[in-house]
PDB file of C-alpha atoms in Angstrom:
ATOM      1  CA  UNK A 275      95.014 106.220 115.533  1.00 84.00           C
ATOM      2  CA  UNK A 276      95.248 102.500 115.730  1.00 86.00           C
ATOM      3  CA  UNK A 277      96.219 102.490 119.358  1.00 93.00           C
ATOM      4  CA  UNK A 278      99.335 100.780 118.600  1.00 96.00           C
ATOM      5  CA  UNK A 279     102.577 102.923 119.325  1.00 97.00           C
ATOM      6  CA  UNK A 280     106.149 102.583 118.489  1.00 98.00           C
ATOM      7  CA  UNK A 281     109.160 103.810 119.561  1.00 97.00           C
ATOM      8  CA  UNK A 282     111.040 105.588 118.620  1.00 97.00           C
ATOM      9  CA  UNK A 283     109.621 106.997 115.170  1.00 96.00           C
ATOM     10  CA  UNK A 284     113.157 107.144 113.723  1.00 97.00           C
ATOM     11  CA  UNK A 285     116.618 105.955 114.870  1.00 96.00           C
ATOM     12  CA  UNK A 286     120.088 106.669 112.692  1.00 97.00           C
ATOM     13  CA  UNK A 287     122.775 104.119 113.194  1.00 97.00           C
ATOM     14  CA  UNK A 288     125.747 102.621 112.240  1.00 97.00           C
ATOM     15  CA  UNK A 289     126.548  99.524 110.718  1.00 97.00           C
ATOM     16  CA  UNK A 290     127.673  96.774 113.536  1.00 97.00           C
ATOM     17  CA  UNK A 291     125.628  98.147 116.178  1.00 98.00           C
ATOM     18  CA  UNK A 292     122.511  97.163 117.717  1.00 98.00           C
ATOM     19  CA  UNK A 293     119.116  99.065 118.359  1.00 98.00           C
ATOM     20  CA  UNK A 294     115.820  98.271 120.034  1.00 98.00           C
ATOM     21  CA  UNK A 295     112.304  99.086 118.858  1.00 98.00           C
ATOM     22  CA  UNK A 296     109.538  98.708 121.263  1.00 98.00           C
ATOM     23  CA  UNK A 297     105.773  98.585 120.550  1.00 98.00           C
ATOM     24  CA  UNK A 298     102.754  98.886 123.073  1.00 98.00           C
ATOM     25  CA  UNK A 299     100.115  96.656 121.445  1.00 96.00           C
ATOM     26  CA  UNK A 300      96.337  97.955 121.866  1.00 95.00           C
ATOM     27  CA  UNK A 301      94.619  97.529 124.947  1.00 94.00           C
ATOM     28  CA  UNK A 302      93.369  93.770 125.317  1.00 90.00           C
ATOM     29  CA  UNK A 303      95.447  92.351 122.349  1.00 93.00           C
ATOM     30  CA  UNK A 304      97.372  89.719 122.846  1.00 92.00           C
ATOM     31  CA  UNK A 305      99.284  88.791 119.765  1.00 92.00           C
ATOM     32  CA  UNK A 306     102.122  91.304 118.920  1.00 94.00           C
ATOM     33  CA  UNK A 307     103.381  90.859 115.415  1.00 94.00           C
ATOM     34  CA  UNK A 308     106.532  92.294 113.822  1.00 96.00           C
ATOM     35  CA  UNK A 309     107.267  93.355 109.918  1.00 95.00           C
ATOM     36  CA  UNK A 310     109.730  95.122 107.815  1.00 95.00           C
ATOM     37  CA  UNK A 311     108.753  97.289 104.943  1.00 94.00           C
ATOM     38  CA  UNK A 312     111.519  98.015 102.461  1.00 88.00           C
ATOM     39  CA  UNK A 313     110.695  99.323  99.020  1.00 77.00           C
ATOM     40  CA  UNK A 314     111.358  96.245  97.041  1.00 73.00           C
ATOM     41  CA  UNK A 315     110.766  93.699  99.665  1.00 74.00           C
ATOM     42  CA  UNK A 316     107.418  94.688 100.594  1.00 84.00           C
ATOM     43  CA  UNK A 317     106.188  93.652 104.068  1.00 90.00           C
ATOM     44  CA  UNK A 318     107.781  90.701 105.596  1.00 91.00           C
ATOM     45  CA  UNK A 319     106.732  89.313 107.595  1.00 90.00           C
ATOM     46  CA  UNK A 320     109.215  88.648 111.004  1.00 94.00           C
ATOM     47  CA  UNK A 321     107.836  86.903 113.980  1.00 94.00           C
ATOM     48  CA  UNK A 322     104.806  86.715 116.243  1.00 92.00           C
ATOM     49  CA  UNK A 323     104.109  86.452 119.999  1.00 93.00           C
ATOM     50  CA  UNK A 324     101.001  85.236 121.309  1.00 91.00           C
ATOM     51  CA  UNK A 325     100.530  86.295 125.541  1.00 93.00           C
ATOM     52  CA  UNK A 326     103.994  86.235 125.913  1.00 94.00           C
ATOM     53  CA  UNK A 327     104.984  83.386 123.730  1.00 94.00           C
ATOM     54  CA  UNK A 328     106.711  82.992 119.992  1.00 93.00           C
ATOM     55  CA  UNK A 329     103.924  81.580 118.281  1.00 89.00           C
ATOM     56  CA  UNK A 330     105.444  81.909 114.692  1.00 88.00           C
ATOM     57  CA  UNK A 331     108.506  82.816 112.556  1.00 89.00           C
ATOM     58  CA  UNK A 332     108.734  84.188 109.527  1.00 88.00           C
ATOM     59  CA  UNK A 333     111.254  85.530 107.853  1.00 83.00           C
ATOM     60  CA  UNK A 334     113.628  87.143 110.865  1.00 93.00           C
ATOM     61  CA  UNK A 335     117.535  86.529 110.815  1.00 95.00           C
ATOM     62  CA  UNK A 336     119.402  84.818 113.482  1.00 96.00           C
ATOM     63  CA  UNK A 337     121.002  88.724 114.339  1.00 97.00           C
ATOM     64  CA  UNK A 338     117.397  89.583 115.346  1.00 97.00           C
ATOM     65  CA  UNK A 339     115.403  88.626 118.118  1.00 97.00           C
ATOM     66  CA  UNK A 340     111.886  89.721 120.267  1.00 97.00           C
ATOM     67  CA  UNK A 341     110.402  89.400 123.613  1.00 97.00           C
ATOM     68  CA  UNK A 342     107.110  90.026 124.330  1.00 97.00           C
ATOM     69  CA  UNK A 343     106.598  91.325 128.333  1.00 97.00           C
ATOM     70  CA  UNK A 344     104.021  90.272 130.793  1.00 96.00           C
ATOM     71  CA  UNK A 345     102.866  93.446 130.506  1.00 95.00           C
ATOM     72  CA  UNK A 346     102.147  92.881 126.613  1.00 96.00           C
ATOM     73  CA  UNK A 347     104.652  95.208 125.047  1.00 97.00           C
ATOM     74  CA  UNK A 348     107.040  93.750 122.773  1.00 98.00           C
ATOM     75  CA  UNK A 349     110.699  94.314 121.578  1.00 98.00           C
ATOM     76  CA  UNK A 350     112.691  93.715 118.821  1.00 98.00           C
ATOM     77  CA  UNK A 351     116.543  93.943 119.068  1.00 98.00           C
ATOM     78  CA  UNK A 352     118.335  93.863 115.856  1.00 98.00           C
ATOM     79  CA  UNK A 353     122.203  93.474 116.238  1.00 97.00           C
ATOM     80  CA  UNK A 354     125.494  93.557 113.818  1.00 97.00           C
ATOM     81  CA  UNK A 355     123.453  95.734 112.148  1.00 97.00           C
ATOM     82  CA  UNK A 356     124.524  96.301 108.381  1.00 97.00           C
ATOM     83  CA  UNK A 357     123.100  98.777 105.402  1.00 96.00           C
ATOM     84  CA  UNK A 358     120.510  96.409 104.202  1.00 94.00           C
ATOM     85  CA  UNK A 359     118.695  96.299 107.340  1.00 96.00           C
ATOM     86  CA  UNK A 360     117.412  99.591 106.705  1.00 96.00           C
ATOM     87  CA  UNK A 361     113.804  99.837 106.472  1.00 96.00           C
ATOM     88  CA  UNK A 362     110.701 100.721 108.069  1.00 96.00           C
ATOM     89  CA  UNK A 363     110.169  98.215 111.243  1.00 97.00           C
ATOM     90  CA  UNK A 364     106.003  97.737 111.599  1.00 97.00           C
ATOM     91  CA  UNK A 365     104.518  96.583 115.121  1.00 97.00           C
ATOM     92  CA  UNK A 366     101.188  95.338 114.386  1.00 95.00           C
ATOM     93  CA  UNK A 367      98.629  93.572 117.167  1.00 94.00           C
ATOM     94  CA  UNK A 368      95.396  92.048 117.240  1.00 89.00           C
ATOM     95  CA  UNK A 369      92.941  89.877 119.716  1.00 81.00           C
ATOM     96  CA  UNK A 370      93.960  86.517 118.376  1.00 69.00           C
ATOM     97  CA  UNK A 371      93.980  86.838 114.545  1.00 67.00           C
ATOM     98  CA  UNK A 372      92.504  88.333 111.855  1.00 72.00           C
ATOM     99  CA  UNK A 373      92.418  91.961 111.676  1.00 83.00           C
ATOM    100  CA  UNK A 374      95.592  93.583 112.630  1.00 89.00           C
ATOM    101  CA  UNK A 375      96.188  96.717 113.841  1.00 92.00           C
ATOM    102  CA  UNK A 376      99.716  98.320 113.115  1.00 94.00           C
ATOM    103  CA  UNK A 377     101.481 100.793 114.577  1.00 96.00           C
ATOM    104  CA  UNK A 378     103.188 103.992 112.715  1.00 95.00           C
ATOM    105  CA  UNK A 379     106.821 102.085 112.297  1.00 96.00           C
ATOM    106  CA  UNK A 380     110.104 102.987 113.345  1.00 97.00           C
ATOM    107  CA  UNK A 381     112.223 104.143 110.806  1.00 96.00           C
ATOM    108  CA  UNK A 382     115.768 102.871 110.992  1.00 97.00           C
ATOM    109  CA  UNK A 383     118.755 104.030 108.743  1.00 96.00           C
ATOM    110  CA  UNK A 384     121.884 102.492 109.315  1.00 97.00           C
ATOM    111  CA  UNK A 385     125.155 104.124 107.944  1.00 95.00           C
TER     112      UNK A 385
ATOM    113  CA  UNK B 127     108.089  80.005 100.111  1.00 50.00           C
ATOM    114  CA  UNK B 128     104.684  81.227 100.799  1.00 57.00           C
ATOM    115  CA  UNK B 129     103.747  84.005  97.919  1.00 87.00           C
ATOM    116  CA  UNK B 130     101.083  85.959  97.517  1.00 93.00           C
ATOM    117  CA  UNK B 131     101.905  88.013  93.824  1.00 95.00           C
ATOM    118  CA  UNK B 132     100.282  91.267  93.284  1.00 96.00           C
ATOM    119  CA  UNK B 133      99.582  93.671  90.322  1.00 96.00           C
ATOM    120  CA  UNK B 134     100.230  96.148  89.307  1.00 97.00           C
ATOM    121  CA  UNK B 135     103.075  97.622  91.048  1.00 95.00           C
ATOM    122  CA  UNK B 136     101.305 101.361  90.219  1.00 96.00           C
ATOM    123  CA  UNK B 137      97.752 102.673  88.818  1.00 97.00           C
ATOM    124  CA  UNK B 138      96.701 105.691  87.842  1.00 98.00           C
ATOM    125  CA  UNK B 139      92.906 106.241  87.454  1.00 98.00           C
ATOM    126  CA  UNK B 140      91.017 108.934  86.732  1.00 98.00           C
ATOM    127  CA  UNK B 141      88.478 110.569  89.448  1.00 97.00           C
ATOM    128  CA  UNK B 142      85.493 108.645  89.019  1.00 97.00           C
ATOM    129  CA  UNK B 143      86.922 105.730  87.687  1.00 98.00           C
ATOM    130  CA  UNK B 144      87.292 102.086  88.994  1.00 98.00           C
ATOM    131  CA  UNK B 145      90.910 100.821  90.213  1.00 98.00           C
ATOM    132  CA  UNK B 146      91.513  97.401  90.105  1.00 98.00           C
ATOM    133  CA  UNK B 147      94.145  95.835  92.024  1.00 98.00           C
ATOM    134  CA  UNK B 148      94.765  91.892  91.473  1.00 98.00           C
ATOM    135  CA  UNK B 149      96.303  89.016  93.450  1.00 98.00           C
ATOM    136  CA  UNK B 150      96.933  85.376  93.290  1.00 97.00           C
ATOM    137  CA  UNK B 151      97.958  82.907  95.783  1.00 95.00           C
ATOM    138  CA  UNK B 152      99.914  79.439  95.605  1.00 93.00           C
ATOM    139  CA  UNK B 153      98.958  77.934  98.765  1.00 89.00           C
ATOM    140  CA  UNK B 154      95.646  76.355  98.929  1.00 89.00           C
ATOM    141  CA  UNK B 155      95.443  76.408 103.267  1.00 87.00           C
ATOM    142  CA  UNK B 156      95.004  80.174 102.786  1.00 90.00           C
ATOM    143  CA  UNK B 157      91.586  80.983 104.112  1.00 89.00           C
ATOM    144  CA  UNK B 158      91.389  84.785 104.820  1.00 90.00           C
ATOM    145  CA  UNK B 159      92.326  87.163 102.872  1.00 94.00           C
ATOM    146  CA  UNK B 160      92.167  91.304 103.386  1.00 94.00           C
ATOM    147  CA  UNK B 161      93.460  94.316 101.727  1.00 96.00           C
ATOM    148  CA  UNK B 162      95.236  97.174 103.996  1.00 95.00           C
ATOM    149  CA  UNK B 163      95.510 100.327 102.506  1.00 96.00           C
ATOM    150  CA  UNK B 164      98.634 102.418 103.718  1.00 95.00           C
ATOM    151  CA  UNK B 165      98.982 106.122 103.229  1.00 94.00           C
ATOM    152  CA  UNK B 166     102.494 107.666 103.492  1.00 91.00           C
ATOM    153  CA  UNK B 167     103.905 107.717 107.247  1.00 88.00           C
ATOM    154  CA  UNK B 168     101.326 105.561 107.889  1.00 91.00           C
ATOM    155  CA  UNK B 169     101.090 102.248 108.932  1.00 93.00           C
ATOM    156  CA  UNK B 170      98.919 100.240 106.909  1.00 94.00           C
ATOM    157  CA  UNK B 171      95.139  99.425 107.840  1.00 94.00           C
ATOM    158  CA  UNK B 172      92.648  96.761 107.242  1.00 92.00           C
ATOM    159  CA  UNK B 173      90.135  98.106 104.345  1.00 95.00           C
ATOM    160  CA  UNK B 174      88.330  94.872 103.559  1.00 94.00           C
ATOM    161  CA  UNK B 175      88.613  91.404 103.844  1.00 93.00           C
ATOM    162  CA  UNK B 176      87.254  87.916 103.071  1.00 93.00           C
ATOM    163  CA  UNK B 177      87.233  84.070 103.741  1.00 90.00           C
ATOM    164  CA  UNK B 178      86.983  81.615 101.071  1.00 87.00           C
ATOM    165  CA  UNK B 179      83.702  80.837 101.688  1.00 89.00           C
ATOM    166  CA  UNK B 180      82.046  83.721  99.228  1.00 91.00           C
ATOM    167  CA  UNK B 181      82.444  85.057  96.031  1.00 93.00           C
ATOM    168  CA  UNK B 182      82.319  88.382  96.606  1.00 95.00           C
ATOM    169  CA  UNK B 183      82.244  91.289  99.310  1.00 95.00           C
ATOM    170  CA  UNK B 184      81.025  94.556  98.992  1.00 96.00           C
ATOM    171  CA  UNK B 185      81.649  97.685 101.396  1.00 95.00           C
ATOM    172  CA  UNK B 186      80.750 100.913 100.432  1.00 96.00           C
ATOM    173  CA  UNK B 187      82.432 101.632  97.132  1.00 97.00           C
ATOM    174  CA  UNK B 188      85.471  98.737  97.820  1.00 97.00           C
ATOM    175  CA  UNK B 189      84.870  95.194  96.442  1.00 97.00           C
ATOM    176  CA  UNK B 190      86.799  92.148  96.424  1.00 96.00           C
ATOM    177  CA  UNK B 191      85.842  89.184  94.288  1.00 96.00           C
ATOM    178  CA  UNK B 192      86.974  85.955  94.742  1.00 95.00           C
ATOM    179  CA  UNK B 193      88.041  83.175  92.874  1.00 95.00           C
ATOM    180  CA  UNK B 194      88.860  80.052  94.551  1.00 93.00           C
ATOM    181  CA  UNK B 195      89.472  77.968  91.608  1.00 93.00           C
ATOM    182  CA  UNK B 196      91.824  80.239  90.076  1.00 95.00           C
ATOM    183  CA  UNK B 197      93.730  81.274  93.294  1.00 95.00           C
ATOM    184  CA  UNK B 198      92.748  84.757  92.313  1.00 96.00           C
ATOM    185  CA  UNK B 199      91.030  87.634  94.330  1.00 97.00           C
ATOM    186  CA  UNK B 200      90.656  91.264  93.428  1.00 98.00           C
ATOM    187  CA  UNK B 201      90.366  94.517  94.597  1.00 98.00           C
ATOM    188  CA  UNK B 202      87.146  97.260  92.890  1.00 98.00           C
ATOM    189  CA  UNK B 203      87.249 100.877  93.844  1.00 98.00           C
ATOM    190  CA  UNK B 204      84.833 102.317  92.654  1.00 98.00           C
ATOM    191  CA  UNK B 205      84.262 105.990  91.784  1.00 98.00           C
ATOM    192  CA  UNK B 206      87.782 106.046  92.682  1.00 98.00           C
ATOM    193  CA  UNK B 207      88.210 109.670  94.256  1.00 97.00           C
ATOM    194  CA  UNK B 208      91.656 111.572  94.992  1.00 97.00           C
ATOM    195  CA  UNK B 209      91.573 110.593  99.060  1.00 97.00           C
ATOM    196  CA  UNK B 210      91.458 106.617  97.593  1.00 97.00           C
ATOM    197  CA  UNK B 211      95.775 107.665  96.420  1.00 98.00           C
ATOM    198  CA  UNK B 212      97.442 104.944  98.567  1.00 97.00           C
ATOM    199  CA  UNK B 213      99.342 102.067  98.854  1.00 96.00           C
ATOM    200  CA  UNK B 214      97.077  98.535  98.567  1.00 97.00           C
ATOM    201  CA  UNK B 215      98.007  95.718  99.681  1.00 96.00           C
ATOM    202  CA  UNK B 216      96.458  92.568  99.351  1.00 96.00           C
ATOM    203  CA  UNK B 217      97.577  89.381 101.658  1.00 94.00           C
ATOM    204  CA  UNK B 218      96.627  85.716 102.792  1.00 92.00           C
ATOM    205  CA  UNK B 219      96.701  83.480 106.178  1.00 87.00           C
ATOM    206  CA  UNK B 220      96.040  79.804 106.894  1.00 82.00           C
ATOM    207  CA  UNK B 221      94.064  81.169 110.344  1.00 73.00           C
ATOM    208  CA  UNK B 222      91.868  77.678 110.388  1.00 66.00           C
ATOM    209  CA  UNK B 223      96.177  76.372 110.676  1.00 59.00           C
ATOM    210  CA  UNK B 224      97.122  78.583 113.342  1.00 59.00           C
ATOM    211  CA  UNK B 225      98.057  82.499 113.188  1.00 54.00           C
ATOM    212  CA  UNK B 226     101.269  82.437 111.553  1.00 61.00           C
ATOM    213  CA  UNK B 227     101.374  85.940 110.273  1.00 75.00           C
ATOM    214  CA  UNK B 228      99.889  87.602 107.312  1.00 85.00           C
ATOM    215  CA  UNK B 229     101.772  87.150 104.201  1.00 88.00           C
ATOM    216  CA  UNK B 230     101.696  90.085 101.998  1.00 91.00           C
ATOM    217  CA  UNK B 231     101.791  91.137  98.507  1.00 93.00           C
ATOM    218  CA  UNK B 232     104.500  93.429  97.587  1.00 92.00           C
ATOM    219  CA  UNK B 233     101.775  96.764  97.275  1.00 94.00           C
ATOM    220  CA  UNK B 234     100.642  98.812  94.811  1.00 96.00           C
ATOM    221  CA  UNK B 235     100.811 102.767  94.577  1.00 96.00           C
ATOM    222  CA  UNK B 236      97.591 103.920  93.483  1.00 98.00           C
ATOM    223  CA  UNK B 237      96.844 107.537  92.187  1.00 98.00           C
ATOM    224  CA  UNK B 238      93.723 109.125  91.767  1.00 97.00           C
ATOM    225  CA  UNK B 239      93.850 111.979  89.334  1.00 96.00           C
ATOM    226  CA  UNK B 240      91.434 114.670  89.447  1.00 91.00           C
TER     227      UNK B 240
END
């Protein structure tokens, strides 16, 4: 157990709509970072939060955004959603950087 | 685009044998580098890693060698045994630039036959 969780493990949707995955980064880690796994993509990277703030951006599209809470949790909203954006959504946090510590992914099919 | 190129996309090794995974890099500001290994419904999770500085790091039966020159670095397994089947990815950061996310390589499914 890396002692990051996601929510939820698995969502079905359909195309145009909009979801939410949430992560609860480990205890004392401040940097929240997001990724989506798709088999011929690999892991892309998506965006980072640092304490509350964006810190860097990878590859995200302008139909997805994140917070990250004062509490530490983070959120990522993906809207218009369309077939492609199916994949396997990785929270992942660490101290600073360096190691990072993902979470289990949410699993999001969209129809 | 930042790239980090890995090969090969699968390997199948014998139990016993060594697995060798290989990367290469274009940008030079990279100055970390670990491999996560990632078992199915997993997420994945820091194996080894290394900084620019060495040639070579050893843990247990996992080794990555380093060449700077080259832009290359390497995963050994060693005595590769049937729990090592996984996903390995290698990937790269500028962390002396500022954390701007790990970029990966695109994986490689390893089996272990017995």
């Amino acid at each position: 157990d890396s002692g990051v969780t996601q929510t939820p493990k698995h969502l079905i949707t359909a195309t145009g709509q909009r979801v939410t995955l949430r992560c609860s980064p480990r205890s004392g880690d401040l940097s929240v970072y997001w990724y989506q796994q798709s088999l011929d993509q690999g892991l892309q990277f998506l965006i980072q939060y640092y304490n509350g703030e964006e810190r860097a951006k990878g590859n995200i599209l302008e139909r997805f955004s994140a917070q990250q809470f004062p509490d530490l949790h983070s959120e990522l909203n993906l809207s218009s959603l369309e077939l492609g954006d199916s994949a396997l959504y990785f929270c992942a946090s660490s101290v600073d950087w360096g190691e990072l510590f993902f979470g289990e992914g949410s699993r999001l099919t969209v129809l | 685009q930042q790239q980090v190129k890995q090969s090969p996309q699968s390997l199948i090794v014998q139990k016993g044998g060594i697995s060798i995974i290989n990367c290469a890099y274009e940008n030079t500001a990279f100055d970390y580098f670990p491999w996560y290994q990632q078992f199915p419904g997993k997420g994945p999770a820091l194996l080894i890693a290394i900084r620019p500085d060495v040639s070579e790091k050893k843990e247990g039966r996992f080794t990555i060698s380093f060449n700077k020159s080259a832009k290359q670095f390497s995963l050994h397994i060693m005595d590769s045994q049937p729990g090592d089947s996984a996903t390995y990815f290698c990937a790269a950061s500028n962390v002396g630039g500022g954390a701007d996310g790990l970029t990966f390589g695109k994986g490689t499914h390893l089996i272990i036959q017995p």
